Amino acid sequence: MDMQIKKLLFVTKFEELGYDALKTLLSLRKAFLEHIVFLYVIERDQVAMQRGVGFKRDEAIRQKEAANIRFIDWAERLFVQGMEVGVYIQIGSLAAEVAKAVQKEEADLVVIGRSQKSTLEQFYSGSTVTELIRRLSVPVLVYKPAPELPFAMGKPFDRPLLATDWSPASLRAVDFLKSMKPLIQEVRVVHVVDQESIEGSSVMQAQKARKEAKQRLEEICARFESEGIPARSHVYVGDPKEEIEKALRECQATLSVLGSSAKTNWVERFIGSTPRHIAEKSFFPTLLIPPERRHNGG
Amino acid sequence: MGNRVLVVDDDPDVRLFTTTVLEENGYEPLEAENGEDGLQMIRAEQPDLVILDVLMPRQSGIRLYRELKTHAELKNVKVLIVSGITQKAFLRSQQALTEFGAAPVPEPEFYLEKPVEADVLADHIKKAIG
């Protein structure tokens, strides 16, 4: 399975995702990154036709020029490092424009940002994120500013934590992380046994569930280790949303990696799901891996 | 119509401005909106001059310029770069690619940093192809 990241689409509104974030992602060059495409979307409702106002052409030009100036500065810094750079500044809806750009550019990864102080919805509404995920067949990295933690965050792919629910997408995430081998110091693989699933069970049954999960996790670790990537497994019990966050801190992870089930329509599974919750609420950058499906952006 | 000039720029306003200047000065303009389409048009149309932006979708002017100048049949196509990217950054970028193992390319003969006045643009086109 070819999951190399050669081209990255960097979706920014500047305030939440700046050049410092981009710099940490340049480590992906070790894993084949050679082309970065910037996308700035002027939301249609900011410049749309309004009664008595019409199309706010001046506002559209102002935003376009401001974005262009920032992108020229970023591009110059990347060009001189031998990177290939492209730019889109579009008026429209964010999800639609991201999907279009992914398709036109055949991007391998989408990076979007989230502010430290606010939830994802304040920059990208929940429905936008859901729509974005629904439209894309490529991984989405929700980037976040470094949280205040008692350990150094490092670069996102230094110490990823793969939270698996055994779904095809979380197994696909294993292949994805294997392709990131030059960047990774160690992978932690975690499964959360849902508290509800073992309530009323005997101690013996609960222990059996833990043992089975641990065994499956060790099989995944073996796949990483066969590629020379150190890996350790952990079983947690409780609410997956809380336990994954706990695991991220305890493992001093730099990135959470989650897939989603392909048993039913992915977006239906995703709404209100653990991956979306982690993407929106967690302090840690989150990489969402979609299940394998048609190979295009739209 | 006179010499044919291909304008490669993703910004439709810039293409309109440039093609207007070209027409007013007796040239025949052609248009492409990114480096990939530009290269195809250069091969198909063999223009006398390419006016090339740098920062574009699909393929940048840096890569297109490199492709032209390392191509046996296309290396003599004249290029005027018109970009918001500084000439210094352009040259350092080409140097970086050469350091990564790519073939060296000559410096562009004509380079204008945006924004460009119509008369300055027309002067440079005239210097390039008469």
XYZ file of C-alpha atoms in Angstrom:
428
model
C 0.000 0.000 0.000
C 1.535 3.319 -1.101
C 0.939 5.901 1.633
C 3.939 8.109 1.076
C 3.451 11.786 1.838
C 4.919 13.550 -1.166
C 2.465 16.408 -1.349
C 0.853 18.162 1.589
C -2.113 20.555 1.476
C -1.720 23.144 4.236
C -5.071 24.796 4.955
C -4.615 27.957 6.973
C -6.352 31.026 8.252
C -2.954 32.145 9.600
C -4.103 32.818 13.164
C -4.239 29.128 14.092
C -1.693 27.611 11.738
C 1.422 29.593 10.999
C 4.907 29.128 9.672
C 6.084 27.645 12.994
C 3.649 24.768 12.500
C 4.810 24.398 8.928
C 8.415 24.211 10.090
C 7.710 21.243 12.340
C 6.062 19.478 9.387
C 9.156 19.939 7.257
C 10.552 16.902 9.055
C 8.254 14.989 6.676
C 10.919 15.567 4.045
C 12.639 12.543 5.549
C 9.523 10.606 4.533
C 9.440 11.866 0.938
C 7.661 15.224 1.303
C 8.650 17.407 -1.646
C 5.691 19.669 -2.384
C 3.605 21.918 -0.116
C 0.416 23.533 -1.367
C -1.118 26.385 0.618
C -4.842 26.963 0.669
C -6.598 30.016 2.060
C -10.368 30.084 1.770
C -12.279 33.344 1.953
C -15.557 32.128 3.404
C -18.374 32.989 1.040
C -20.523 34.559 3.768
C -17.778 37.109 4.485
C -17.973 38.569 1.003
C -21.281 37.287 -0.365
C -24.093 39.284 -1.915
C -26.082 40.980 0.827
C -29.107 43.202 0.537
C -27.930 46.788 0.221
C -24.272 45.805 0.138
C -23.824 43.386 -2.733
C -20.599 41.513 -3.276
C -17.979 42.925 -0.937
C -15.284 43.135 -3.596
C -13.014 45.341 -1.487
C -13.092 42.849 1.398
C -12.356 39.964 -0.963
C -9.397 41.832 -2.464
C -8.112 42.810 0.982
C -8.174 39.224 2.226
C -6.727 37.873 -0.995
C -3.814 40.304 -0.981
C -3.106 39.774 2.727
C -3.031 36.000 2.181
C -0.921 36.368 -0.949
C 1.703 38.437 0.865
C 1.963 35.846 3.652
C 2.189 32.967 1.184
C 4.902 34.688 -0.875
C 6.984 35.046 2.284
C 6.448 31.385 3.260
C 7.052 30.200 -0.294
C 10.378 32.040 -0.535
C 11.558 30.318 2.642
C 10.529 26.906 1.299
C 11.732 27.383 -2.268
C 15.256 28.153 -1.066
C 15.224 24.810 0.771
C 14.539 23.068 -2.531
C 10.828 22.470 -1.806
C 8.166 22.808 -4.462
C 5.365 25.183 -3.424
C 1.917 26.014 -4.740
C -0.891 28.315 -3.638
C -4.666 28.527 -3.856
C -6.648 31.498 -2.572
C -10.315 30.769 -3.137
C -13.718 32.162 -2.290
C -16.168 29.445 -1.261
C -16.930 26.959 1.464
C -13.949 25.490 3.230
C -14.775 21.790 2.862
C -15.603 22.112 -0.829
C -12.462 24.095 -1.609
C -10.246 21.690 0.342
C -11.747 18.748 -1.546
C -11.233 20.516 -4.877
C -7.627 21.359 -4.083
C -6.899 17.795 -2.914
C -8.291 16.479 -6.166
C -6.492 18.975 -8.420
C -3.186 18.580 -6.662
C -3.499 14.884 -5.775
C -2.353 15.751 -2.257
C -1.426 12.920 0.105
C -2.165 14.668 3.409
C -4.340 17.595 4.522
C -3.242 19.711 7.491
C -5.751 21.959 9.228
C -5.308 23.902 12.449
C -6.939 24.446 15.773
C -6.408 27.236 18.246
C -5.105 26.416 21.705
C -7.686 28.574 23.392
C -10.743 27.488 21.521
C -12.333 24.407 20.135
C -12.047 23.399 16.555
C -15.525 24.684 15.843
C -14.449 28.281 16.321
C -12.218 28.031 13.289
C -13.825 25.170 11.476
C -17.349 24.310 12.543
C -18.070 20.733 13.528
C -20.167 20.287 10.432
C -17.284 21.591 8.290
C -14.907 19.076 9.792
C -17.403 16.265 9.290
C -17.966 17.395 5.718
C -14.240 17.606 5.137
C -13.680 14.088 6.386
C -16.624 12.783 4.359
C -15.243 14.223 1.143
C -11.626 13.162 1.527
C -9.940 9.835 1.056
C -6.605 11.115 2.337
C -5.483 11.440 5.970
C -6.253 14.688 7.793
C -3.880 16.069 10.412
C -5.571 18.422 12.867
C -2.632 20.469 14.058
C -2.630 22.183 17.442
C -0.260 24.589 19.136
C 2.061 22.885 21.610
C 0.183 22.427 24.893
C 1.750 23.136 28.258
C 2.959 19.694 29.216
C 5.677 18.430 31.561
C 7.560 17.001 28.586
C 8.849 18.407 25.307
C 6.354 17.891 22.512
C 8.917 17.578 19.754
C 7.761 17.049 16.198
C 4.376 15.448 15.538
C 5.736 12.171 14.199
C 8.402 11.688 16.897
C 6.211 9.603 19.230
C 2.812 8.840 17.699
C 0.186 6.989 19.667
C -2.064 4.778 17.586
C -5.424 4.238 19.242
C -6.949 1.216 17.569
C -10.455 -0.182 17.689
C -9.426 -2.971 15.262
C -11.330 -1.263 12.445
C -9.938 -1.474 8.882
C -9.032 2.209 9.041
C -7.040 1.823 12.249
C -5.206 -1.104 10.676
C -4.578 1.091 7.609
C -3.052 3.583 10.040
C -0.406 0.961 10.803
C 0.672 1.018 7.157
C 0.632 4.795 7.188
C 2.856 5.000 10.256
C 5.216 2.396 8.821
C 5.726 4.698 5.834
C 6.741 7.423 8.321
C 9.564 5.243 9.678
C 12.389 7.763 9.133
C 10.602 10.218 11.434
C 9.460 7.959 14.231
C 11.359 7.332 17.442
C 8.766 5.000 18.942
C 5.105 4.079 18.445
C 2.681 3.372 21.262
C -0.298 1.228 20.338
C -3.324 1.528 22.579
C -6.713 -0.135 22.785
C -9.402 1.031 25.168
C -11.716 -1.676 26.474
C -15.004 0.123 26.871
C -16.073 0.021 30.525
C -19.654 -0.715 29.467
C -18.617 -3.813 27.545
C -17.248 -5.525 30.670
C -19.729 -4.271 33.235
C -21.342 -7.235 34.978
C -18.533 -9.512 33.847
C -16.567 -11.578 36.306
C -12.992 -10.656 37.149
C -11.927 -13.612 35.060
C -13.881 -12.368 32.006
C -12.525 -8.832 32.367
C -8.979 -10.185 32.605
C -9.621 -12.340 29.551
C -10.772 -9.283 27.580
C -7.629 -7.433 28.628
C -5.414 -10.371 27.683
C -7.027 -10.737 24.256
C -6.645 -7.036 23.557
C -3.018 -7.106 24.677
C -2.339 -10.053 22.372
C -3.800 -8.231 19.357
C -1.852 -5.106 20.223
C 1.349 -7.125 20.411
C 0.648 -8.423 16.898
C 0.451 -4.811 15.702
C 3.656 -3.966 17.585
C 5.347 -6.881 15.827
C 4.403 -5.344 12.473
C 6.132 -2.103 13.466
C 9.133 -3.871 14.903
C 9.582 -5.931 11.744
C 10.186 -2.565 10.049
C 12.642 -1.499 12.725
C 10.213 0.856 14.507
C 10.192 0.371 18.296
C 6.626 -0.179 19.531
C 4.924 -0.748 22.860
C 1.349 -1.719 23.633
C -1.054 -0.586 26.337
C -4.580 -1.596 27.281
C -6.825 0.926 28.991
C -10.317 0.434 30.394
C -12.977 3.117 30.508
C -14.437 5.804 28.263
C -12.335 5.773 25.059
C -12.454 9.572 24.742
C -10.995 10.083 28.228
C -8.648 7.121 28.216
C -7.003 8.046 24.906
C -6.253 11.529 26.231
C -4.847 9.945 29.396
C -2.715 7.567 27.324
C -1.368 10.436 25.229
C -0.120 12.178 28.356
C 1.182 9.058 30.093
C 3.056 7.940 26.986
C 4.353 11.470 26.353
C 3.025 11.132 22.840
C 3.410 13.821 20.204
C 0.489 12.789 18.012
C -2.688 10.757 18.270
C -3.493 8.589 15.278
C -7.000 7.250 14.827
C -8.881 5.442 12.128
C -12.567 4.944 11.743
C -14.733 1.945 10.996
C -15.702 1.227 7.402
C -18.496 -1.132 8.372
C -21.071 1.545 7.596
C -20.868 4.931 5.944
C -17.831 6.496 7.519
C -19.342 9.863 8.193
C -22.257 8.304 10.046
C -19.824 6.429 12.214
C -17.764 9.550 12.634
C -20.385 11.972 13.857
C -20.115 12.093 17.609
C -17.432 9.430 17.487
C -14.192 9.108 19.399
C -11.950 10.246 16.487
C -13.923 13.415 16.017
C -13.994 14.110 19.744
C -10.216 13.661 19.979
C -9.653 15.842 16.893
C -11.725 18.628 18.384
C -10.995 18.473 22.093
C -7.591 16.891 22.610
C -4.523 19.000 23.293
C -2.535 16.756 20.986
C -2.269 16.971 17.200
C -4.561 14.341 15.738
C -4.146 12.388 12.544
C -7.355 10.895 11.171
C -6.966 7.988 8.772
C -9.961 7.239 6.570
C -10.781 3.725 5.450
C -9.520 2.756 2.022
C -11.890 3.744 -0.745
C -11.856 5.343 -4.174
C -8.600 7.175 -4.752
C -9.551 10.787 -5.232
C -10.150 13.851 -3.173
C -13.790 14.442 -3.963
C -0.196 39.701 -35.419
C 3.436 39.719 -34.282
C 5.405 37.390 -32.061
C 3.498 34.978 -29.907
C 3.887 35.334 -26.148
C 2.648 32.788 -23.608
C 1.537 34.175 -20.241
C 1.716 31.564 -17.468
C 0.050 32.906 -14.321
C -2.675 31.523 -12.047
C -4.163 34.948 -11.337
C -6.785 35.825 -13.976
C -6.411 39.549 -13.231
C -2.684 39.377 -13.945
C -3.302 37.400 -17.139
C -5.831 40.016 -18.261
C -3.410 42.853 -17.521
C -0.508 41.151 -19.270
C -2.414 40.021 -22.339
C -3.822 43.544 -22.705
C -0.297 44.988 -22.631
C 0.762 42.403 -25.201
C -2.124 43.136 -27.555
C -1.622 46.886 -27.264
C 1.989 46.390 -28.305
C 1.234 44.185 -31.290
C 1.982 40.749 -29.844
C -0.222 37.663 -29.965
C -0.937 36.481 -26.398
C -1.482 32.893 -25.299
C -2.490 31.912 -21.770
C -1.913 29.111 -19.267
C -2.887 29.084 -15.600
C -0.222 26.830 -14.106
C 3.190 25.397 -14.840
C 1.915 22.053 -16.120
C -0.472 23.593 -18.628
C 2.237 26.101 -19.504
C 4.712 23.383 -20.428
C 2.139 21.649 -22.609
C 1.415 24.906 -24.421
C 5.090 25.658 -24.899
C 5.528 22.265 -26.548
C 2.406 22.652 -28.678
C 2.603 26.339 -29.592
C 6.340 27.090 -29.446
C 5.895 30.737 -28.410
C 8.617 33.348 -28.946
C 8.518 34.386 -25.292
C 7.134 32.983 -22.048
C 6.076 35.419 -19.333
C 6.240 33.263 -16.251
C 4.879 33.620 -12.734
C 6.596 31.605 -9.983
C 4.061 30.763 -7.269
C 1.303 28.747 -8.957
C -0.750 25.589 -8.412
C 0.250 22.211 -9.878
C 3.755 23.274 -10.882
C 5.692 26.364 -9.883
C 7.579 28.649 -12.244
C 10.791 27.466 -10.592
C 10.216 23.905 -11.803
C 8.880 24.975 -15.194
C 11.880 27.242 -15.793
C 14.153 24.349 -14.847
C 12.338 21.987 -17.213
C 12.672 24.464 -20.060
C 16.318 25.244 -19.529
C 17.344 21.600 -19.229
C 15.289 20.469 -22.252
C 17.293 20.043 -25.448
C 14.582 21.489 -27.719
C 13.084 24.073 -25.384
C 16.134 25.540 -23.685
C 16.332 28.457 -26.121
C 12.770 29.634 -25.457
C 13.071 33.108 -23.994
C 11.619 33.605 -20.522
C 10.623 36.768 -18.702
C 9.814 36.025 -15.082
C 7.213 38.286 -13.488
C 6.586 37.338 -9.881
C 6.049 38.420 -6.300
C 8.909 36.066 -5.407
C 12.148 38.044 -5.363
C 14.853 37.365 -7.929
C 17.239 36.581 -5.079
C 14.905 33.869 -3.726
C 14.424 32.490 -7.251
C 18.171 32.183 -7.785
C 18.751 30.636 -4.368
C 15.961 28.134 -5.057
C 17.558 27.047 -8.295
C 20.881 26.802 -6.497
C 19.280 24.607 -3.783
C 17.860 22.242 -6.405
C 21.256 22.029 -8.066
C 22.823 21.217 -4.690
C 20.261 18.388 -4.309
C 21.603 16.888 -7.523
C 19.583 18.545 -10.285
C 21.327 19.904 -13.372
C 22.472 23.542 -13.139
C 20.397 26.075 -15.065
C 21.342 29.550 -16.330
C 20.013 32.633 -14.558
C 16.926 34.124 -16.191
C 17.780 36.949 -18.575
C 14.712 38.965 -17.655
C 13.137 39.242 -14.208
C 10.527 41.661 -12.921
C 9.143 41.724 -9.402
C 5.420 42.392 -9.102
C 3.726 44.788 -9.202
C 4.838 45.866 -12.648
C 3.813 48.975 -14.577
C 2.536 48.466 -18.138
C 5.333 50.479 -19.754
C 8.038 48.624 -17.818
C 6.525 45.312 -18.867
C 6.294 46.403 -22.492
C 9.940 47.563 -22.430
C 11.131 44.205 -21.143
C 9.091 42.275 -23.705
C 10.595 44.444 -26.422
C 14.117 43.845 -25.081
C 13.458 40.110 -25.056
C 11.969 39.609 -28.516
C 11.907 42.991 -30.192
